[in-house]
Coordinates of C-alpha atoms in Angstrom, one line a residue:
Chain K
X1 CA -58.6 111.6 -75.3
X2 CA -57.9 108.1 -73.8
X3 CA -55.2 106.5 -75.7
X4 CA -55.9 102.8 -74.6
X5 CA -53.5 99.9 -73.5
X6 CA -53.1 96.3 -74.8
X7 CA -55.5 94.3 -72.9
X8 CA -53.1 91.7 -70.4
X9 CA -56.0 89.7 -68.8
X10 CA -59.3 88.6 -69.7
X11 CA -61.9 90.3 -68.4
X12 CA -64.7 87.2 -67.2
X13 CA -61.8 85.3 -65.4
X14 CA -58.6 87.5 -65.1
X15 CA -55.9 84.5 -67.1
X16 CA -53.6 86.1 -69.6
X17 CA -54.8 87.1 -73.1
X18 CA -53.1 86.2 -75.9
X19 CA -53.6 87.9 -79.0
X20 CA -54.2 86.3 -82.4
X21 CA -57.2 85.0 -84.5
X22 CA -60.1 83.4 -83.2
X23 CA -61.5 80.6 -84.4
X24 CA -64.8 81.5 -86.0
X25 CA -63.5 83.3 -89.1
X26 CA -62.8 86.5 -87.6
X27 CA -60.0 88.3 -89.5
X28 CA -58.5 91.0 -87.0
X29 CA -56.3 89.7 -83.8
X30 CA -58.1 89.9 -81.1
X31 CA -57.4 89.5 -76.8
X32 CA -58.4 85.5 -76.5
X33 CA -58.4 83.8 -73.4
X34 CA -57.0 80.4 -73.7
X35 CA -58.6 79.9 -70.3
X36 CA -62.3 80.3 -70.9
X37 CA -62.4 81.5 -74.9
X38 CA -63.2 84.8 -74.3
X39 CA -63.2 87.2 -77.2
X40 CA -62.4 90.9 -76.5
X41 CA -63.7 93.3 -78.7
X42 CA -61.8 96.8 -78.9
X43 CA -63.9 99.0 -80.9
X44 CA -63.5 103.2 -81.8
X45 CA -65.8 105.4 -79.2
X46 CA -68.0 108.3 -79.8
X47 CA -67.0 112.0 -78.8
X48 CA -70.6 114.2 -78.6
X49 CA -71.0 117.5 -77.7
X50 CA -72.7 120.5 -79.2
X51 CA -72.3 124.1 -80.1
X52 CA -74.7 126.3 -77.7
X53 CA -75.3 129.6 -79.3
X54 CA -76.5 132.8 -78.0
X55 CA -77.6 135.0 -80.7
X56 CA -74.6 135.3 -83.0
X57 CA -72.3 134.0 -80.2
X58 CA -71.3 130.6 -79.8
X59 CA -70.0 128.8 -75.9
X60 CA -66.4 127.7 -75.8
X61 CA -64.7 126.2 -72.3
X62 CA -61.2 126.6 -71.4
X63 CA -60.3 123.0 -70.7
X64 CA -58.8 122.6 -67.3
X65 CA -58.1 118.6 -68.1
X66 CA -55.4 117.5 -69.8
X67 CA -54.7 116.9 -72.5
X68 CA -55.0 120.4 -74.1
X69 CA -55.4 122.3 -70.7
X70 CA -56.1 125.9 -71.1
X71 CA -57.5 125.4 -74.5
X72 CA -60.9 126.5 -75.5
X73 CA -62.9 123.6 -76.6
X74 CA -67.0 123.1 -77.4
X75 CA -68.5 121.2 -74.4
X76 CA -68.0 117.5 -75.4
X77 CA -67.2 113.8 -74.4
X78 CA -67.6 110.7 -74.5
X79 CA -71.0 108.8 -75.2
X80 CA -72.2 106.6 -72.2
X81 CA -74.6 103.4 -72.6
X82 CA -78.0 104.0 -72.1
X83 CA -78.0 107.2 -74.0
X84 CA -78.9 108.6 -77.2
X85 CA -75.9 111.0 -79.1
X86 CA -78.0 113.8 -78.7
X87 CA -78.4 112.9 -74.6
X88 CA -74.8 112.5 -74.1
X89 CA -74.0 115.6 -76.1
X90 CA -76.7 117.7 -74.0
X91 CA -75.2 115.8 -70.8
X92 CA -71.9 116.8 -71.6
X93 CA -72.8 120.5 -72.2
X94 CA -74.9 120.7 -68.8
X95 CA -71.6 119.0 -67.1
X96 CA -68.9 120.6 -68.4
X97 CA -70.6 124.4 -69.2
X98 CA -73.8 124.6 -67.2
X99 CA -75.5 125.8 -69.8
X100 CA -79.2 125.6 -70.0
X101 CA -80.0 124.2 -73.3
X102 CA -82.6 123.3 -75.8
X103 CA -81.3 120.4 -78.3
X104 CA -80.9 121.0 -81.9
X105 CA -79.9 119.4 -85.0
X106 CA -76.7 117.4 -85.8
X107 CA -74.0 119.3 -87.1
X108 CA -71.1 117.2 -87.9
X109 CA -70.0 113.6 -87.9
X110 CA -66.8 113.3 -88.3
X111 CA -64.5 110.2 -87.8
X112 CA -60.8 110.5 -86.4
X113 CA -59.2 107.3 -87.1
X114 CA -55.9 107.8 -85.4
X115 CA -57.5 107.4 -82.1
X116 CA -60.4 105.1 -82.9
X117 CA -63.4 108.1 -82.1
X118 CA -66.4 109.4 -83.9
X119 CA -67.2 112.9 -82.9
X120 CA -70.5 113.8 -83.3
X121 CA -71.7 117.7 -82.8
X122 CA -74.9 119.2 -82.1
X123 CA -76.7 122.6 -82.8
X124 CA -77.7 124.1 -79.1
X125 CA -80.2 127.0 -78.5
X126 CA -78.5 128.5 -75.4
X127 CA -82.1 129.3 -72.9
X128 CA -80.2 131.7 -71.0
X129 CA -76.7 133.5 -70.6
X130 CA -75.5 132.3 -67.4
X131 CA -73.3 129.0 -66.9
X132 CA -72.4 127.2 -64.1
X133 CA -68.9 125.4 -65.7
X134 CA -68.1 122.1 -63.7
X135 CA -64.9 121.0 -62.6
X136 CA -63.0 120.3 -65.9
X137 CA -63.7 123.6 -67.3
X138 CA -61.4 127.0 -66.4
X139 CA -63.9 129.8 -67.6
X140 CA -67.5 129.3 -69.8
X141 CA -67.3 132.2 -72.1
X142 CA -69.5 133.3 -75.2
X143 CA -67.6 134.4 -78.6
X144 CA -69.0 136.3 -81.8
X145 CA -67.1 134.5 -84.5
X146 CA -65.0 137.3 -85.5
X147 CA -63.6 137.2 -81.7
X148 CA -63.1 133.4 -81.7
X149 CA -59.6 132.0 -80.5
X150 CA -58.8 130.3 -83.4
X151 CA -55.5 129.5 -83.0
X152 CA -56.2 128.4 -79.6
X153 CA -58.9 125.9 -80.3
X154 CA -57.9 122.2 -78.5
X155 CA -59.5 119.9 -81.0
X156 CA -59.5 120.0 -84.9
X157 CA -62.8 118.1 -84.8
X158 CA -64.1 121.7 -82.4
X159 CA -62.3 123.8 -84.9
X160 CA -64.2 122.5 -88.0
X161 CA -67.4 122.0 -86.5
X162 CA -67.1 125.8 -85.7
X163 CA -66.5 126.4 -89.1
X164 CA -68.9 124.4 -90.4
X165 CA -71.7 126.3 -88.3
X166 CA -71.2 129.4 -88.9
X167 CA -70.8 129.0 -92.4
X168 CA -74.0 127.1 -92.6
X169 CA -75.6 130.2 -90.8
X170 CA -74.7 132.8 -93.5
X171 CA -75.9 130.2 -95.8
X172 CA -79.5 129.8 -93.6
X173 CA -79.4 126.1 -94.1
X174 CA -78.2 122.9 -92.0
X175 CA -77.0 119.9 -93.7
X176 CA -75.1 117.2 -91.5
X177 CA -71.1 117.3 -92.2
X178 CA -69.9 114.2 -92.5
X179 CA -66.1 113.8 -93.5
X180 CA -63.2 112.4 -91.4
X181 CA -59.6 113.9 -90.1
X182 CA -56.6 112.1 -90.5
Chain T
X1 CA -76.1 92.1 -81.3
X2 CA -73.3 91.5 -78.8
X3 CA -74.6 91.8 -75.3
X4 CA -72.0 92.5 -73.1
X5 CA -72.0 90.7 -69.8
X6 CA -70.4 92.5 -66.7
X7 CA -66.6 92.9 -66.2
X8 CA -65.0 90.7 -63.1
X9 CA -61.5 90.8 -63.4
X10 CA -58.9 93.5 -64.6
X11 CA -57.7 93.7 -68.1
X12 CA -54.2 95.2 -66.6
X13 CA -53.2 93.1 -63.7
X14 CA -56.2 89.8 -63.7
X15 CA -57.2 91.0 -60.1
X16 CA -61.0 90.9 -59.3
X17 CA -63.1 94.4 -59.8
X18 CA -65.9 96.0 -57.9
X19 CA -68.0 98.2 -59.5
X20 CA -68.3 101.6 -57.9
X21 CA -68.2 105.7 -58.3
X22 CA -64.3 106.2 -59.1
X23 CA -62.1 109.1 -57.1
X24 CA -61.7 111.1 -60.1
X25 CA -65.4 113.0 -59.7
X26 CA -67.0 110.6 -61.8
X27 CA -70.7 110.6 -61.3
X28 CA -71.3 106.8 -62.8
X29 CA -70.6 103.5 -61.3
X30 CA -67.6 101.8 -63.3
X31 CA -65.4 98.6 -63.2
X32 CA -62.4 99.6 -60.6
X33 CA -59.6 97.6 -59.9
X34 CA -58.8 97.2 -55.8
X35 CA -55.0 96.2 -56.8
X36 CA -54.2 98.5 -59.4
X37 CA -56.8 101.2 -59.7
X38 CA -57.3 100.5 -63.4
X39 CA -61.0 102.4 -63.9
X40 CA -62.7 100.0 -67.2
X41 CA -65.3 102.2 -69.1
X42 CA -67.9 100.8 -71.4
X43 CA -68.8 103.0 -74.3
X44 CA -71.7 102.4 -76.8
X45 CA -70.6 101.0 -80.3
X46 CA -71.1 102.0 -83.7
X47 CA -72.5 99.2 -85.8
X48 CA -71.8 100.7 -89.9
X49 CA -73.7 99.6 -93.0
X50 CA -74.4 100.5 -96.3
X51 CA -78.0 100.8 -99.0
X52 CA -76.1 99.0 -101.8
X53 CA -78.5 100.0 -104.9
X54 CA -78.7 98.8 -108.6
X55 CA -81.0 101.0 -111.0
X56 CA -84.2 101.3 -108.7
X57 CA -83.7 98.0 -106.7
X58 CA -81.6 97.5 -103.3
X59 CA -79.3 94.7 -101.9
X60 CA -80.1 92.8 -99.2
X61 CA -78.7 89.8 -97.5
X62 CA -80.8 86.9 -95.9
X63 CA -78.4 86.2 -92.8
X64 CA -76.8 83.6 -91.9
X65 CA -75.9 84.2 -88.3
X66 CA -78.2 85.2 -84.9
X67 CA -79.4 86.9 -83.8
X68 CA -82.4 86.7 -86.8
X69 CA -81.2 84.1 -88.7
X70 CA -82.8 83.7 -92.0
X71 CA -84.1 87.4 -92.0
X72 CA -83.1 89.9 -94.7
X73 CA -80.8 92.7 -93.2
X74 CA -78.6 95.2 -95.1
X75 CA -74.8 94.5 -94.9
X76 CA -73.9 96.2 -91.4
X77 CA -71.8 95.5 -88.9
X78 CA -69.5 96.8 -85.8
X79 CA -66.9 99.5 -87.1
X80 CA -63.1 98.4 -86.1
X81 CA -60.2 100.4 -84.4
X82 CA -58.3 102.1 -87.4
X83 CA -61.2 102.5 -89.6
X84 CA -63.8 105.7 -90.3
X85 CA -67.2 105.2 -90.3
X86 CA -67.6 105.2 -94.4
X87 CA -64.9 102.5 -94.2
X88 CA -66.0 100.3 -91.9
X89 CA -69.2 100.3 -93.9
X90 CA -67.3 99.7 -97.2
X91 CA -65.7 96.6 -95.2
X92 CA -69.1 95.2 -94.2
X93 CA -70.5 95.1 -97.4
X94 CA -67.1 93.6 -98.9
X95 CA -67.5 91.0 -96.4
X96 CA -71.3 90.7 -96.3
X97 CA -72.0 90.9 -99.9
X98 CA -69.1 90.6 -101.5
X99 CA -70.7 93.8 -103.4
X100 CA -68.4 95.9 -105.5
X101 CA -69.2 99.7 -104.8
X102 CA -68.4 103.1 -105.2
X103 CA -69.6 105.1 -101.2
X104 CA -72.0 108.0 -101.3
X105 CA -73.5 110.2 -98.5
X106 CA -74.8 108.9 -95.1
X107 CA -78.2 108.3 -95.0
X108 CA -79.1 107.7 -91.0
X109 CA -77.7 108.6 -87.7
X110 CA -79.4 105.9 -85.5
X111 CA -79.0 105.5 -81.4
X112 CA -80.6 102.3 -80.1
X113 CA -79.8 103.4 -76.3
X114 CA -81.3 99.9 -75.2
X115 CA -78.3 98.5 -76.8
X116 CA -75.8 100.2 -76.6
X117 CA -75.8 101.1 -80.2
X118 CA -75.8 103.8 -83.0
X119 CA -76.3 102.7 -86.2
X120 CA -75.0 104.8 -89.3
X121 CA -75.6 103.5 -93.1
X122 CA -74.4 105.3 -96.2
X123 CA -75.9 104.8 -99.9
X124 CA -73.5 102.9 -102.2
X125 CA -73.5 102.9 -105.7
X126 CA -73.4 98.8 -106.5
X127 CA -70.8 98.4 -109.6
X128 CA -72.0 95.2 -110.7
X129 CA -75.0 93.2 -110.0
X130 CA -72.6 90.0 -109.4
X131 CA -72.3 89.3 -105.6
X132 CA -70.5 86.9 -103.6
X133 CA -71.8 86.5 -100.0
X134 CA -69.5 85.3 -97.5
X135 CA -69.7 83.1 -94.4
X136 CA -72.7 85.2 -92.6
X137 CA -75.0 85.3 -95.3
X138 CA -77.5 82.8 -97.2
X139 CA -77.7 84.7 -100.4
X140 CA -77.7 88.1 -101.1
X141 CA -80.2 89.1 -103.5
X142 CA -81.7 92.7 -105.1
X143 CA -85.4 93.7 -104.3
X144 CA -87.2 96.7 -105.6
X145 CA -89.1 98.6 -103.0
X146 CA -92.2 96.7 -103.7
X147 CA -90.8 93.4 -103.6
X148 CA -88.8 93.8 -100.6
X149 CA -90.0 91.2 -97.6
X150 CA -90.9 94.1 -95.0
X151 CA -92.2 91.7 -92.2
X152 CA -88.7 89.7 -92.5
X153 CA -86.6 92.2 -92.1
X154 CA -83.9 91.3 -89.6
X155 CA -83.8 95.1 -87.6
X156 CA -85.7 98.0 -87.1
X157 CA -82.3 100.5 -87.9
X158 CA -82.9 98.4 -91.5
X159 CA -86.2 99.0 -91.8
X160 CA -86.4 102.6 -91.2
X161 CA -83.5 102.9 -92.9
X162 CA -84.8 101.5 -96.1
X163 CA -87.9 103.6 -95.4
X164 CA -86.2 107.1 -95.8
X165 CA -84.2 105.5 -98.7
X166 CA -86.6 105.1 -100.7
X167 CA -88.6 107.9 -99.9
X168 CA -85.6 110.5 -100.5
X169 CA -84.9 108.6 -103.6
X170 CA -88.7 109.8 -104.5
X171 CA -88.0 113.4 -103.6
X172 CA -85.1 113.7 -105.2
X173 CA -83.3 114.6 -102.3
X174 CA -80.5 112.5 -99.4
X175 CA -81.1 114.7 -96.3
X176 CA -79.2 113.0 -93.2
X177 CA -81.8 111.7 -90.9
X178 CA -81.0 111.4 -87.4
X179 CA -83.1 109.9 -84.8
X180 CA -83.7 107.5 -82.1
X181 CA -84.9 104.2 -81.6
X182 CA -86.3 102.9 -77.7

């Protein structure tokens, strides 16, 4: 997760922010250029990723990225302009897992205040059992749910979504989760 | 919509950027700092809004701002730092409306890639059928479906939105919809 820093300079002609009310109205503090009126907008950032399953197996990662390294986490990141969720969750997957992929339906939306995200999760028909796992990921690895590492899961966000799918599956029926973690 | 218009200097240290592939095996051009290595990513954001009903009729608010002044829009805007998604929606139409309402389920999940943008609206229960608009808005005024002004409707997330509103209402049933618009 990237924790961000106050912003010290403003970003069209590098003078110092100051931060404080602008004038039109606004009523959050923002990072205001008293050079060239800037306004700089901080806003919360999608997290999308998906859950590839293989049969009754689902793809974890073993994160070899801080923070959580050598947790097991569902291929995820952050959303990139110019993309759809369900691009950037399929991008992810292919970067992080090498997974070959065909894009399902959205499984959970949850939003994490505490660090200004949105996570949004994906269903994921994996086309095939072999994975090519990039650079920020130890081992790609498929789990039945009764093997899962539970208590070794990096994210709450990945633990819940988890539990959220294969509960939907007993049930046969999909609905979109949408709830938050504080 | 806020366009956002490239980076030039540094938010840490003022110093002038270039924009290039990081060190860190980054595969996409972003805004790095020469003095300080600061790496700037730009991430999508999440504009949140709400279907504010009454009985069988629908609030919507003719705005007062561009882009698409004088259209009719539902009250939506960018969620904050701090705030979930179902919040940042309640805010909006707080601000927007000054609606009084109780939050029910998330109707759409909408990326607008072209933008930048995913759009998420939930249905709200209005309490009252008193509003009081603020700053960014005309009036804000209740339509049933078949008196709503379809052709001056400020954004396609707000038509299509309305769409499956009303036709769920008709089924009976608040599926979440998620899709795309290019």
């Amino acid at each position: 997760m990237i924790l961000r820093s106050p912003i010290k300079h403003c970003r069209n002609c590098g003078a110092e922010v100051a931060y404080r009310l602008p004038d039109d109205g606004d009523t959050r503090q923002r990072a205001v250029c008293p050079a060239c009126d800037t306004i700089h907008y901080e806003n919360p950032l999608n997290v999308v990723g998906t859950v590839p399953y293989w049969g009754d197996k689902v793809l974890l990662c073993k994160r070899n990225i801080e923070p959580r390294w050598g947790k097991w986490t569902l291929p995820a990141g952050f959303m990139e302009l110019g993309e759809t969720t369900a691009q950037g969750a399929a991008r992810e997957t292919d970067e992080e897992a090498g997974a070959k992929i065909e894009m399902e339906g959205l499984i959970t939306v949850i939003s994490v205040p505490r660090v200004g995200q949105v996570h949004l999760f994906y269903r994921a028909r994996l086309l095939s059992d072999l994975f090519d796992p990039g650079h920020e990921t130890i081992e790609a690895r498929l789990f039945a749910e009764d093997e899962i590492p539970w208590e070794e899961i990096a994210f709450r966000t990945v633990k819940e979504t988890l539990e959220h799918y294969f509960e939907d599956r007993r049930k046969g029926s999909f609905p979109v989760h949408n709830f938050d973690i504080h």
